[in-house]
Structures are given as C-alpha cells and as structure tokens.
PDB file of C-alpha atoms in Angstrom:
ATOM      1  CA  MET I   1     -57.843  15.060   7.281  1.00 84.00           C
ATOM      2  CA  SER I   2     -58.084  11.551   8.659  1.00 83.00           C
ATOM      3  CA  ALA I   3     -55.206  10.612   6.358  1.00 88.00           C
ATOM      4  CA  TRP I   4     -52.868  12.479   8.703  1.00 87.00           C
ATOM      5  CA  GLU I   5     -53.583   9.860  11.374  1.00 83.00           C
ATOM      6  CA  ASP I   6     -51.721   7.260   9.295  1.00 87.00           C
ATOM      7  CA  SER I   7     -47.966   7.577   9.805  1.00 86.00           C
ATOM      8  CA  LYS I   8     -47.161   6.244   6.341  1.00 89.00           C
ATOM      9  CA  HIS I   9     -48.958   9.211   4.775  1.00 90.00           C
ATOM     10  CA  VAL I  10     -47.072  11.616   7.042  1.00 89.00           C
ATOM     11  CA  ASP I  11     -43.773  10.013   6.060  1.00 89.00           C
ATOM     12  CA  ALA I  12     -44.709  10.263   2.389  1.00 91.00           C
ATOM     13  CA  VAL I  13     -45.464  13.980   2.706  1.00 91.00           C
ATOM     14  CA  LEU I  14     -42.154  14.628   4.487  1.00 89.00           C
ATOM     15  CA  GLN I  15     -40.320  12.709   1.766  1.00 88.00           C
ATOM     16  CA  VAL I  16     -41.909  14.947  -0.865  1.00 90.00           C
ATOM     17  CA  LEU I  17     -40.943  18.087   1.061  1.00 89.00           C
ATOM     18  CA  ASP I  18     -37.315  16.922   1.125  1.00 88.00           C
ATOM     19  CA  THR I  19     -37.177  16.136  -2.620  1.00 90.00           C
ATOM     20  CA  MET I  20     -37.039  18.153  -5.835  1.00 89.00           C
ATOM     21  CA  LEU I  21     -39.400  17.410  -8.725  1.00 88.00           C
ATOM     22  CA  ASP I  22     -36.604  15.545 -10.514  1.00 89.00           C
ATOM     23  CA  GLY I  23     -36.091  13.255  -7.514  1.00 86.00           C
ATOM     24  CA  THR I  24     -32.883  14.851  -6.240  1.00 89.00           C
ATOM     25  CA  PRO I  25     -32.643  16.035  -2.609  1.00 87.00           C
ATOM     26  CA  ALA I  26     -33.837  19.589  -1.981  1.00 85.00           C
ATOM     27  CA  ALA I  27     -31.526  22.121  -0.357  1.00 82.00           C
ATOM     28  CA  ALA I  28     -31.386  21.597   3.390  1.00 82.00           C
ATOM     29  CA  SER I  29     -32.579  25.143   4.061  1.00 79.00           C
ATOM     30  CA  SER I  30     -35.584  24.671   1.732  1.00 85.00           C
ATOM     31  CA  ALA I  31     -36.574  21.331   3.264  1.00 87.00           C
ATOM     32  CA  LYS I  32     -36.331  22.783   6.753  1.00 87.00           C
ATOM     33  CA  ARG I  33     -38.460  25.794   5.767  1.00 88.00           C
ATOM     34  CA  TYR I  34     -41.156  23.597   4.160  1.00 91.00           C
ATOM     35  CA  ARG I  35     -41.331  21.406   7.261  1.00 91.00           C
ATOM     36  CA  ARG I  36     -41.661  24.473   9.456  1.00 90.00           C
ATOM     37  CA  ILE I  37     -44.560  25.770   7.335  1.00 92.00           C
ATOM     38  CA  LEU I  38     -46.290  22.386   7.459  1.00 92.00           C
ATOM     39  CA  ASN I  39     -45.859  22.260  11.218  1.00 91.00           C
ATOM     40  CA  VAL I  40     -47.528  25.692  11.583  1.00 93.00           C
ATOM     41  CA  ALA I  41     -50.469  24.562   9.437  1.00 92.00           C
ATOM     42  CA  LEU I  42     -50.941  21.341  11.415  1.00 92.00           C
ATOM     43  CA  ASN I  43     -50.786  23.190  14.748  1.00 93.00           C
ATOM     44  CA  TYR I  44     -53.507  25.485  13.437  1.00 94.00           C
ATOM     45  CA  ALA I  45     -55.607  22.429  12.543  1.00 92.00           C
ATOM     46  CA  VAL I  46     -55.213  21.176  16.116  1.00 92.00           C
ATOM     47  CA  ARG I  47     -56.347  24.532  17.546  1.00 93.00           C
ATOM     48  CA  GLN I  48     -59.413  24.426  15.291  1.00 92.00           C
ATOM     49  CA  ASN I  49     -60.222  20.876  16.494  1.00 91.00           C
ATOM     50  CA  VAL I  50     -59.761  19.469  13.002  1.00 89.00           C
ATOM     51  CA  LEU I  51     -56.949  17.207  14.218  1.00 89.00           C
ATOM     52  CA  GLN I  52     -56.580  15.682  17.650  1.00 89.00           C
ATOM     53  CA  SER I  53     -52.794  16.109  17.656  1.00 89.00           C
ATOM     54  CA  ASN I  54     -49.963  17.251  15.426  1.00 91.00           C
ATOM     55  CA  PRO I  55     -48.773  14.168  13.473  1.00 89.00           C
ATOM     56  CA  MET I  56     -45.320  15.616  12.713  1.00 87.00           C
ATOM     57  CA  PRO I  57     -42.563  13.353  14.116  1.00 84.00           C
ATOM     58  CA  LYS I  58     -41.232  14.498  17.470  1.00 77.00           C
ATOM     59  CA  GLY I  59     -38.136  13.762  19.471  1.00 60.00           C
ATOM     60  CA  LYS I  60     -34.495  13.401  18.571  1.00 52.00           C
ATOM     61  CA  GLY I  61     -33.967  10.889  15.815  1.00 48.00           C
ATOM     62  CA  GLU I  62     -37.599  11.010  14.720  1.00 47.00           C
ATOM     63  CA  ASN I  63     -37.494  14.219  12.739  1.00 51.00           C
ATOM     64  CA  THR I  64     -35.112  13.544   9.864  1.00 58.00           C
ATOM     65  CA  ALA I  65     -35.033  17.077   8.472  1.00 58.00           C
ATOM     66  CA  PRO I  66     -31.653  17.834   6.870  1.00 60.00           C
ATOM     67  CA  LYS I  67     -29.200  19.710   9.048  1.00 60.00           C
ATOM     68  CA  THR I  68     -28.554  23.334   8.135  1.00 55.00           C
ATOM     69  CA  SER I  69     -25.780  25.682   9.120  1.00 55.00           C
ATOM     70  CA  GLY I  70     -26.234  29.403   9.515  1.00 66.00           C
ATOM     71  CA  ALA I  71     -22.495  30.036   9.546  1.00 79.00           C
ATOM     72  CA  VAL I  72     -21.035  32.018   6.666  1.00 81.00           C
ATOM     73  CA  ASP I  73     -18.783  30.100   4.286  1.00 86.00           C
ATOM     74  CA  LYS I  74     -15.382  31.753   4.565  1.00 88.00           C
ATOM     75  CA  ARG I  75     -14.792  31.109   0.859  1.00 90.00           C
ATOM     76  CA  SER I  76     -17.585  33.555  -0.036  1.00 90.00           C
ATOM     77  CA  LEU I  77     -15.805  36.577   1.437  1.00 91.00           C
ATOM     78  CA  LEU I  78     -14.158  39.114  -0.860  1.00 93.00           C
ATOM     79  CA  ASN I  79     -10.809  40.834  -0.418  1.00 93.00           C
ATOM     80  CA  PRO I  80     -10.383  44.600  -1.007  1.00 94.00           C
ATOM     81  CA  HIS I  81      -8.733  44.105  -4.409  1.00 95.00           C
ATOM     82  CA  GLN I  82     -11.671  42.049  -5.654  1.00 95.00           C
ATOM     83  CA  VAL I  83     -14.229  44.554  -4.367  1.00 96.00           C
ATOM     84  CA  ALA I  84     -12.339  47.477  -5.920  1.00 96.00           C
ATOM     85  CA  ALA I  85     -12.161  45.733  -9.312  1.00 96.00           C
ATOM     86  CA  LEU I  86     -15.845  44.813  -9.243  1.00 97.00           C
ATOM     87  CA  LEU I  87     -17.006  48.306  -8.238  1.00 97.00           C
ATOM     88  CA  THR I  88     -14.789  49.920 -10.880  1.00 97.00           C
ATOM     89  CA  TRP I  89     -16.284  47.700 -13.597  1.00 97.00           C
ATOM     90  CA  ILE I  90     -19.837  48.409 -12.428  1.00 97.00           C
ATOM     91  CA  ALA I  91     -19.233  52.174 -12.243  1.00 96.00           C
ATOM     92  CA  ALA I  92     -18.267  52.159 -15.935  1.00 96.00           C
ATOM     93  CA  ARG I  93     -21.658  50.776 -16.996  1.00 94.00           C
ATOM     94  CA  PRO I  94     -23.775  53.294 -18.975  1.00 92.00           C
ATOM     95  CA  ARG I  95     -26.645  55.251 -17.431  1.00 88.00           C
ATOM     96  CA  THR I  96     -26.950  53.667 -13.957  1.00 92.00           C
ATOM     97  CA  GLY I  97     -23.471  52.283 -13.346  1.00 95.00           C
ATOM     98  CA  HIS I  98     -22.497  55.043 -10.919  1.00 96.00           C
ATOM     99  CA  ARG I  99     -25.680  54.456  -8.923  1.00 96.00           C
ATOM    100  CA  LEU I 100     -25.237  50.699  -8.736  1.00 96.00           C
ATOM    101  CA  MET I 101     -21.617  51.158  -7.700  1.00 97.00           C
ATOM    102  CA  ALA I 102     -22.722  53.388  -4.810  1.00 97.00           C
ATOM    103  CA  PHE I 103     -25.378  50.825  -3.845  1.00 97.00           C
ATOM    104  CA  PHE I 104     -22.836  47.987  -3.676  1.00 97.00           C
ATOM    105  CA  ALA I 105     -20.334  50.224  -1.879  1.00 96.00           C
ATOM    106  CA  THR I 106     -22.952  50.851   0.823  1.00 97.00           C
ATOM    107  CA  LEU I 107     -23.245  47.105   1.437  1.00 96.00           C
ATOM    108  CA  TYR I 108     -19.471  46.730   1.591  1.00 96.00           C
ATOM    109  CA  TYR I 109     -18.676  49.734   3.799  1.00 96.00           C
ATOM    110  CA  ALA I 110     -21.793  49.909   6.022  1.00 96.00           C
ATOM    111  CA  GLY I 111     -22.918  46.276   6.083  1.00 94.00           C
ATOM    112  CA  LEU I 112     -26.543  47.034   5.244  1.00 94.00           C
ATOM    113  CA  ARG I 113     -28.912  44.368   3.967  1.00 92.00           C
ATOM    114  CA  PRO I 114     -29.920  44.926   0.305  1.00 93.00           C
ATOM    115  CA  GLU I 115     -33.563  45.510   1.276  1.00 92.00           C
ATOM    116  CA  GLU I 116     -32.421  48.207   3.721  1.00 93.00           C
ATOM    117  CA  SER I 117     -30.217  49.932   1.154  1.00 93.00           C
ATOM    118  CA  VAL I 118     -32.929  50.194  -1.503  1.00 93.00           C
ATOM    119  CA  ALA I 119     -35.176  51.931   1.062  1.00 92.00           C
ATOM    120  CA  LEU I 120     -32.618  54.620   1.969  1.00 94.00           C
ATOM    121  CA  ARG I 121     -33.476  58.224   1.203  1.00 93.00           C
ATOM    122  CA  VAL I 122     -31.096  61.149   0.962  1.00 96.00           C
ATOM    123  CA  GLU I 123     -32.345  62.559   4.252  1.00 95.00           C
ATOM    124  CA  ASP I 124     -31.337  59.312   5.998  1.00 95.00           C
ATOM    125  CA  ALA I 125     -27.657  59.948   5.264  1.00 95.00           C
ATOM    126  CA  VAL I 126     -25.437  62.350   7.203  1.00 95.00           C
ATOM    127  CA  LEU I 127     -22.606  63.130   4.783  1.00 96.00           C
ATOM    128  CA  PRO I 128     -20.091  65.717   6.052  1.00 96.00           C
ATOM    129  CA  ALA I 129     -17.559  67.341   3.760  1.00 95.00           C
ATOM    130  CA  SER I 130     -14.830  65.213   5.346  1.00 92.00           C
ATOM    131  CA  GLY I 131     -14.488  62.408   7.850  1.00 94.00           C
ATOM    132  CA  TRP I 132     -17.046  59.858   8.983  1.00 96.00           C
ATOM    133  CA  GLY I 133     -20.787  60.136   8.399  1.00 96.00           C
ATOM    134  CA  GLU I 134     -23.740  57.970   9.396  1.00 96.00           C
ATOM    135  CA  LEU I 135     -26.798  56.264   7.986  1.00 96.00           C
ATOM    136  CA  ARG I 136     -30.081  56.235   9.893  1.00 94.00           C
ATOM    137  CA  VAL I 137     -31.744  53.013   8.826  1.00 92.00           C
ATOM    138  CA  HIS I 138     -35.414  52.663   9.749  1.00 89.00           C
ATOM    139  CA  THR I 139     -37.185  50.887   6.884  1.00 83.00           C
ATOM    140  CA  ALA I 140     -36.695  47.776   4.755  1.00 80.00           C
ATOM    141  CA  GLU I 141     -38.226  47.048   1.347  1.00 75.00           C
ATOM    142  CA  PRO I 142     -37.844  43.291   0.766  1.00 75.00           C
ATOM    143  CA  GLU I 143     -39.073  41.729  -2.464  1.00 70.00           C
ATOM    144  CA  VAL I 144     -41.953  39.382  -1.683  1.00 70.00           C
ATOM    145  CA  GLY I 145     -43.685  39.240  -5.093  1.00 69.00           C
ATOM    146  CA  SER I 146     -46.751  41.075  -6.337  1.00 67.00           C
ATOM    147  CA  HIS I 147     -49.003  38.069  -5.584  1.00 68.00           C
ATOM    148  CA  TRP I 148     -48.277  38.381  -1.860  1.00 68.00           C
ATOM    149  CA  THR I 149     -48.640  42.116  -1.187  1.00 69.00           C
ATOM    150  CA  ASP I 150     -51.872  43.982  -0.466  1.00 73.00           C
ATOM    151  CA  ASP I 151     -51.214  46.642  -3.105  1.00 66.00           C
ATOM    152  CA  GLY I 152     -49.837  44.382  -5.842  1.00 66.00           C
ATOM    153  CA  GLU I 153     -46.338  45.871  -5.597  1.00 70.00           C
ATOM    154  CA  VAL I 154     -43.234  43.682  -5.748  1.00 69.00           C
ATOM    155  CA  HIS I 155     -41.745  45.221  -2.581  1.00 68.00           C
ATOM    156  CA  GLU I 156     -43.340  45.404   0.842  1.00 71.00           C
ATOM    157  CA  THR I 157     -42.507  48.147   3.337  1.00 72.00           C
ATOM    158  CA  ARG I 158     -41.477  46.652   6.680  1.00 72.00           C
ATOM    159  CA  ASP I 159     -39.795  47.649   9.917  1.00 59.00           C
ATOM    160  CA  LEU I 160     -36.204  46.618  10.485  1.00 70.00           C
ATOM    161  CA  LYS I 161     -35.549  42.917  10.918  1.00 71.00           C
ATOM    162  CA  GLY I 162     -35.437  41.894  14.571  1.00 66.00           C
ATOM    163  CA  ARG I 163     -36.330  45.399  15.785  1.00 65.00           C
ATOM    164  CA  ALA I 164     -39.395  46.929  17.375  1.00 65.00           C
ATOM    165  CA  ALA I 165     -41.876  48.745  15.147  1.00 74.00           C
ATOM    166  CA  GLY I 166     -40.578  52.199  14.253  1.00 73.00           C
ATOM    167  CA  ASP I 167     -37.084  51.516  15.601  1.00 76.00           C
ATOM    168  CA  THR I 168     -34.055  53.131  13.935  1.00 87.00           C
ATOM    169  CA  ARG I 169     -30.519  51.793  13.585  1.00 90.00           C
ATOM    170  CA  THR I 170     -27.558  54.143  13.201  1.00 93.00           C
ATOM    171  CA  VAL I 171     -24.615  52.857  11.159  1.00 95.00           C
ATOM    172  CA  PRO I 172     -21.250  54.625  10.735  1.00 95.00           C
ATOM    173  CA  VAL I 173     -20.271  55.624   7.202  1.00 95.00           C
ATOM    174  CA  HIS I 174     -16.635  55.192   6.190  1.00 96.00           C
ATOM    175  CA  PRO I 175     -15.080  58.390   4.751  1.00 95.00           C
ATOM    176  CA  ALA I 176     -14.650  56.653   1.378  1.00 95.00           C
ATOM    177  CA  LEU I 177     -18.373  55.869   1.280  1.00 96.00           C
ATOM    178  CA  VAL I 178     -19.190  59.437   2.342  1.00 96.00           C
ATOM    179  CA  ALA I 179     -17.324  60.689  -0.740  1.00 96.00           C
ATOM    180  CA  ILE I 180     -19.107  58.189  -3.008  1.00 96.00           C
ATOM    181  CA  LEU I 181     -22.560  59.107  -1.720  1.00 97.00           C
ATOM    182  CA  ARG I 182     -21.890  62.856  -1.850  1.00 97.00           C
ATOM    183  CA  ALA I 183     -20.838  62.476  -5.486  1.00 96.00           C
ATOM    184  CA  LEU I 184     -23.991  60.470  -6.233  1.00 96.00           C
ATOM    185  CA  VAL I 185     -26.283  63.083  -4.668  1.00 96.00           C
ATOM    186  CA  ALA I 186     -24.561  65.896  -6.590  1.00 96.00           C
ATOM    187  CA  ARG I 187     -24.504  64.077  -9.938  1.00 96.00           C
ATOM    188  CA  ASP I 188     -28.173  63.021  -9.846  1.00 95.00           C
ATOM    189  CA  GLU I 189     -29.301  66.272  -8.175  1.00 95.00           C
ATOM    190  CA  LEU I 190     -31.163  64.327  -5.504  1.00 95.00           C
ATOM    191  CA  LYS I 191     -33.433  66.077  -3.011  1.00 95.00           C
ATOM    192  CA  PRO I 192     -33.702  65.140   0.715  1.00 94.00           C
ATOM    193  CA  GLY I 193     -36.866  63.080   0.219  1.00 93.00           C
ATOM    194  CA  ASP I 194     -35.586  61.228  -2.855  1.00 95.00           C
ATOM    195  CA  LEU I 195     -34.490  57.598  -2.822  1.00 93.00           C
ATOM    196  CA  LEU I 196     -30.722  57.355  -2.625  1.00 95.00           C
ATOM    197  CA  PHE I 197     -30.652  54.435  -5.087  1.00 95.00           C
ATOM    198  CA  PRO I 198     -33.752  54.694  -7.317  1.00 93.00           C
ATOM    199  CA  GLY I 199     -34.383  52.362 -10.219  1.00 89.00           C
ATOM    200  CA  GLU I 200     -33.686  53.456 -13.771  1.00 84.00           C
ATOM    201  CA  LYS I 201     -37.351  54.425 -14.270  1.00 82.00           C
ATOM    202  CA  GLY I 202     -37.799  55.767 -10.758  1.00 82.00           C
ATOM    203  CA  GLY I 203     -39.210  53.862  -7.831  1.00 85.00           C
ATOM    204  CA  LEU I 204     -37.367  51.196  -5.896  1.00 89.00           C
ATOM    205  CA  LEU I 205     -34.270  49.543  -7.308  1.00 92.00           C
ATOM    206  CA  ALA I 206     -35.281  46.031  -8.383  1.00 91.00           C
ATOM    207  CA  GLY I 207     -33.393  43.061  -7.046  1.00 91.00           C
ATOM    208  CA  SER I 208     -33.253  41.519 -10.508  1.00 92.00           C
ATOM    209  CA  VAL I 209     -31.381  44.617 -11.732  1.00 94.00           C
ATOM    210  CA  TYR I 210     -28.636  44.703  -9.115  1.00 95.00           C
ATOM    211  CA  ARG I 211     -28.254  40.904  -9.035  1.00 95.00           C
ATOM    212  CA  ARG I 212     -27.837  40.796 -12.812  1.00 96.00           C
ATOM    213  CA  ALA I 213     -25.273  43.625 -12.719  1.00 96.00           C
ATOM    214  CA  TRP I 214     -23.345  41.880  -9.946  1.00 97.00           C
ATOM    215  CA  GLY I 215     -23.330  38.585 -11.833  1.00 96.00           C
ATOM    216  CA  LYS I 216     -22.010  40.228 -14.988  1.00 97.00           C
ATOM    217  CA  ALA I 217     -19.319  42.031 -13.005  1.00 97.00           C
ATOM    218  CA  ARG I 218     -18.119  38.780 -11.390  1.00 97.00           C
ATOM    219  CA  GLU I 219     -17.936  37.079 -14.772  1.00 97.00           C
ATOM    220  CA  ALA I 220     -16.066  39.999 -16.358  1.00 97.00           C
ATOM    221  CA  VAL I 221     -13.626  40.738 -13.529  1.00 97.00           C
ATOM    222  CA  LEU I 222     -12.835  37.547 -11.638  1.00 96.00           C
ATOM    223  CA  PRO I 223     -10.504  34.859 -12.994  1.00 95.00           C
ATOM    224  CA  GLU I 224     -12.323  31.711 -14.086  1.00 95.00           C
ATOM    225  CA  HIS I 225     -11.437  29.724 -10.966  1.00 95.00           C
ATOM    226  CA  GLU I 226     -12.698  32.527  -8.710  1.00 94.00           C
ATOM    227  CA  PHE I 227     -15.838  33.066 -10.792  1.00 95.00           C
ATOM    228  CA  LYS I 228     -16.738  29.386 -10.378  1.00 95.00           C
ATOM    229  CA  SER I 229     -15.974  29.508  -6.647  1.00 94.00           C
ATOM    230  CA  PRO I 230     -18.312  30.818  -3.895  1.00 93.00           C
ATOM    231  CA  VAL I 231     -16.375  34.096  -3.591  1.00 93.00           C
ATOM    232  CA  GLY I 232     -18.842  36.986  -3.794  1.00 94.00           C
ATOM    233  CA  LYS I 233     -21.419  34.752  -5.466  1.00 94.00           C
ATOM    234  CA  ARG I 234     -24.297  36.586  -3.807  1.00 94.00           C
ATOM    235  CA  VAL I 235     -24.746  40.329  -3.408  1.00 96.00           C
ATOM    236  CA  TYR I 236     -25.305  39.595   0.302  1.00 93.00           C
ATOM    237  CA  ASP I 237     -21.653  38.488   0.515  1.00 95.00           C
ATOM    238  CA  LEU I 238     -20.689  42.183   0.544  1.00 96.00           C
ATOM    239  CA  ARG I 239     -22.488  42.517   3.893  1.00 93.00           C
ATOM    240  CA  HIS I 240     -20.803  39.369   5.161  1.00 93.00           C
ATOM    241  CA  THR I 241     -17.424  40.789   4.131  1.00 94.00           C
ATOM    242  CA  CYS I 242     -18.121  44.053   5.951  1.00 94.00           C
ATOM    243  CA  LEU I 243     -19.177  42.444   9.227  1.00 93.00           C
ATOM    244  CA  THR I 244     -16.259  40.018   9.133  1.00 91.00           C
ATOM    245  CA  THR I 245     -13.856  42.922   8.590  1.00 92.00           C
ATOM    246  CA  TRP I 246     -15.262  44.722  11.628  1.00 92.00           C
ATOM    247  CA  LEU I 247     -14.969  41.632  13.838  1.00 89.00           C
ATOM    248  CA  ASN I 248     -11.461  40.746  12.655  1.00 87.00           C
ATOM    249  CA  ASN I 249     -10.198  44.256  13.369  1.00 87.00           C
ATOM    250  CA  GLY I 250     -11.226  44.328  16.996  1.00 85.00           C
ATOM    251  CA  ILE I 251     -14.660  45.970  16.959  1.00 89.00           C
ATOM    252  CA  PRO I 252     -16.520  44.458  19.962  1.00 91.00           C
ATOM    253  CA  PRO I 253     -19.206  41.944  18.888  1.00 90.00           C
ATOM    254  CA  ALA I 254     -21.890  43.887  20.779  1.00 93.00           C
ATOM    255  CA  GLN I 255     -21.089  47.010  18.740  1.00 93.00           C
ATOM    256  CA  VAL I 256     -20.979  45.088  15.451  1.00 92.00           C
ATOM    257  CA  ALA I 257     -24.325  43.488  16.294  1.00 91.00           C
ATOM    258  CA  ASP I 258     -25.846  46.904  16.960  1.00 91.00           C
ATOM    259  CA  TRP I 259     -24.564  48.343  13.688  1.00 93.00           C
ATOM    260  CA  ALA I 260     -25.586  45.247  11.723  1.00 90.00           C
ATOM    261  CA  GLY I 261     -29.036  44.843  13.252  1.00 88.00           C
ATOM    262  CA  ASN I 262     -28.333  41.373  14.676  1.00 83.00           C
ATOM    263  CA  SER I 263     -28.312  39.935  18.167  1.00 84.00           C
ATOM    264  CA  VAL I 264     -24.879  39.054  19.552  1.00 89.00           C
ATOM    265  CA  PRO I 265     -25.594  35.269  19.637  1.00 86.00           C
ATOM    266  CA  VAL I 266     -26.766  35.298  16.004  1.00 84.00           C
ATOM    267  CA  LEU I 267     -23.783  37.413  14.959  1.00 86.00           C
ATOM    268  CA  LEU I 268     -21.233  35.094  16.571  1.00 83.00           C
ATOM    269  CA  SER I 269     -22.852  31.894  15.331  1.00 82.00           C
ATOM    270  CA  THR I 270     -23.050  33.312  11.804  1.00 83.00           C
ATOM    271  CA  TYR I 271     -19.454  34.553  11.577  1.00 83.00           C
ATOM    272  CA  VAL I 272     -17.688  32.077  13.883  1.00 79.00           C
ATOM    273  CA  ARG I 273     -15.802  30.499  10.942  1.00 74.00           C
ATOM    274  CA  CYS I 274     -14.661  33.863   9.561  1.00 74.00           C
ATOM    275  CA  ILE I 275     -13.042  35.416  12.644  1.00 70.00           C
ATOM    276  CA  THR I 276      -9.279  35.208  12.110  1.00 66.00           C
ATOM    277  CA  GLY I 277      -6.056  37.032  12.895  1.00 61.00           C
ATOM    278  CA  GLN I 278      -6.434  36.925  16.672  1.00 64.00           C
ATOM    279  CA  ILE I 279      -5.280  33.367  17.454  1.00 68.00           C
ATOM    280  CA  ALA I 280      -1.674  34.229  18.389  1.00 72.00           C
ATOM    281  CA  GLU I 281      -2.750  36.984  20.776  1.00 71.00           C
ATOM    282  CA  LEU I 282      -5.399  34.780  22.370  1.00 70.00           C
ATOM    283  CA  GLN I 283      -2.909  31.945  22.814  1.00 78.00           C
ATOM    284  CA  GLN I 284      -0.523  34.298  24.610  1.00 78.00           C
ATOM    285  CA  ARG I 285      -3.301  35.379  26.968  1.00 79.00           C
ATOM    286  CA  ILE I 286      -3.988  31.825  28.173  1.00 79.00           C
ATOM    287  CA  GLU I 287      -0.474  30.359  27.984  1.00 80.00           C
ATOM    288  CA  GLY I 288       0.613  31.684  31.384  1.00 78.00           C
ATOM    289  CA  PRO I 289      -2.637  31.327  33.359  1.00 82.00           C
ATOM    290  CA  GLN I 290      -3.024  27.678  32.313  1.00 78.00           C
ATOM    291  CA  THR I 291       0.538  26.656  33.208  1.00 78.00           C
ATOM    292  CA  LEU I 292       0.644  24.303  36.229  1.00 81.00           C
ATOM    293  CA  PRO I 293       3.557  25.040  38.618  1.00 80.00           C
ATOM    294  CA  GLY I 294       6.034  22.193  38.947  1.00 76.00           C
ATOM    295  CA  MET I 295       4.551  20.226  36.062  1.00 73.00           C
ATOM    296  CA  LEU I 296       6.285  19.094  32.903  1.00 66.00           C
ATOM    297  CA  GLY I 297       6.082  21.907  30.384  1.00 61.00           C
ATOM    298  CA  SER I 298       6.236  24.738  32.932  1.00 58.00           C
ATOM    299  CA  PRO I 299       9.087  27.224  32.427  1.00 60.00           C
ATOM    300  CA  ALA I 300      11.086  25.725  35.319  1.00 57.00           C
ATOM    301  CA  HIS I 301      10.957  22.264  33.781  1.00 54.00           C
ATOM    302  CA  VAL I 302      11.811  23.072  30.189  1.00 52.00           C
ATOM    303  CA  VAL I 303      14.829  20.905  29.390  1.00 52.00           C
ATOM    304  CA  PRO I 304      17.010  22.070  26.519  1.00 56.00           C
ATOM    305  CA  CYS I 305      17.479  19.608  23.715  1.00 53.00           C
ATOM    306  CA  PRO I 306      20.985  18.095  23.617  1.00 54.00           C
ATOM    307  CA  GLN I 307      23.183  19.508  20.924  1.00 57.00           C
ATOM    308  CA  THR I 308      24.152  17.064  18.204  1.00 49.00           C
ATOM    309  CA  PRO I 309      27.854  17.280  17.351  1.00 50.00           C
ATOM    310  CA  ARG I 310      28.229  18.846  13.981  1.00 48.00           C
ATOM    311  CA  THR I 311      30.485  17.339  11.370  1.00 43.00           C
ATOM    312  CA  PRO I 312      31.654  18.985   8.167  1.00 46.00           C
ATOM    313  CA  GLY I 313      28.808  19.034   5.709  1.00 47.00           C
ATOM    314  CA  HIS I 314      26.188  18.341   8.395  1.00 44.00           C
ATOM    315  CA  ALA I 315      23.183  20.657   8.064  1.00 43.00           C
ATOM    316  CA  ARG I 316      21.083  21.489  11.108  1.00 39.00           C
TER     317      ARG I 316
END
C-alpha cells in the first residue's frame, strides 16, 4: 500500500483506468465509473487506517477524468413512423414476436425502463375495455450477472430506482397500449400473477433476447443511413422518445418526472437538448416584458424601411 504514497504510481493507475487494452481511450462514462470505484476503495482504506489519506488527485484541474454528458442525443430519438415499422416487423416474428412487440410498445407508450417492464405482472396493469389505463410499477429486475447475485440468477430483484423501499409508481397507459396489452393477455391466457412479458421458456425475459430482436428489426426496417446512425440504437431510446414526447407536448416536467421515476433536475438535464416546438411561444412571452420604453427597437421607435423605387424588371 505504500506505493500509493508515490504520485507517479497514482498517475499510472489513473492512466490505465482511462485506457483500453489496445491503448485507445476508454469511453468517458467508463473511465469516470472506474475512477469513482477506485475512490470508494481508497476512502475505505483510509477509514481502516491502511492509508493516511486518499491519494486521488483533488481540486479543479488536478483530476483529469474525461468529461461526460448525461443529456440525451437528439439523434437517437425515433419518430412515430419508425416505431410503427419496427413494432410491425417484430410482431411478425414467430412464437414470441407478439410478446416482444408488446414489451417494446410499453417502453414507447409508458416510458418504463426495460428492467421495470420485464418485472411487470398482469395484476400490475389496469386495462379497461376502452380509454386510458395505468401501470403500477413497484419492482425492477436489472441484469447484474450470475456471478454477482446471492442466488446465482442473472437478474436481481430491486426496488424502483431513486425511490424508497416498497414505493410504487403509477404510470398512465395510452389507449393504444391498453389494446395491445389486452390482446397479449387474451392470446397467451395469462393469469393475474403471471409475468406480462415472460421469456420463451418461462421466467424473466432476458436482455440478450430483446436486444437481439431490436437489433435485427433496426437492420431490417431502417434505411442504411438510419441504421448506421444513432437513431433507436439502444432499446432504452424508446423510453427517451416517450419522455421527450411528453415534455414537447406540454406535460409539466414535475408530472413527467413522477411518471418516469426521475427527479425534476435529472429529467431536465437529461432531456434539455430534446425539448423543441415551444421556442416561438416562449419568445412571444418575453418580447413585450423585455422591451425598454423609449429605446431603439421599441414599438414607438420602429422606423419603416424606405421604399426603393421599382423599375420594370426589378424584383423585390
């Protein structure tokens, strides 16, 4: 442990954390995560009196971790025509296509995280014969790997992200999604306690299954230039598209945050680059209040441009 007291060794470790095995720079998010893990371990060593102080660089300019942005790339969002084409292609897949289509539709219409959707059971969905329904989300089943769970399972049952233990989040269900889910329940003869989106052999739907299906759908449906672009590259982009749609159509950020399971600050910082369609209205709101009376540019001082005499053949 005495090696940590030499700054050149600390710098060497940080360089390794920021670099791939082939010598190329690691993704900024990965490098930042590795540094955070190292910092936790070193703080623990200090508490156990193994180190006198944490040798990680401190202060602005000292810590050269790559900058990361949590904002969603606007290019990754899908339009309704793209989503419809992708879901139609997936629904036509044999055996489980209808189930996967309903799973992806839930992300698009209700903005759930994939690990929340795979944990849904039939009894968690209120699906009326017509109109809007709701989903009562209370559990997540993220994939953490069998080496990291107590029972050797790939998934780990957790409470909702950013919520208190046992908390439930209610999300509105678009009438189109209500119809899709009702058809799924009827076709598969699902009971109230059954998983809404089980895997082909029962149990939880595996991430490798729905990611592979989504990748094949993108390749089959999207034009080559769109397939190679960020549009819908990740399954999670369906959630991003949903939340952006809500924000851009006037749903208050506090309400969107509640439905999405985010805090308002995180929601706004994540989707700040995707909020569009409101600029003209916002400009009109501030145009009058910011006008200074008697100053150049105020309505009383707008001078009309002189008219240029027109000659035959002269185009304005």
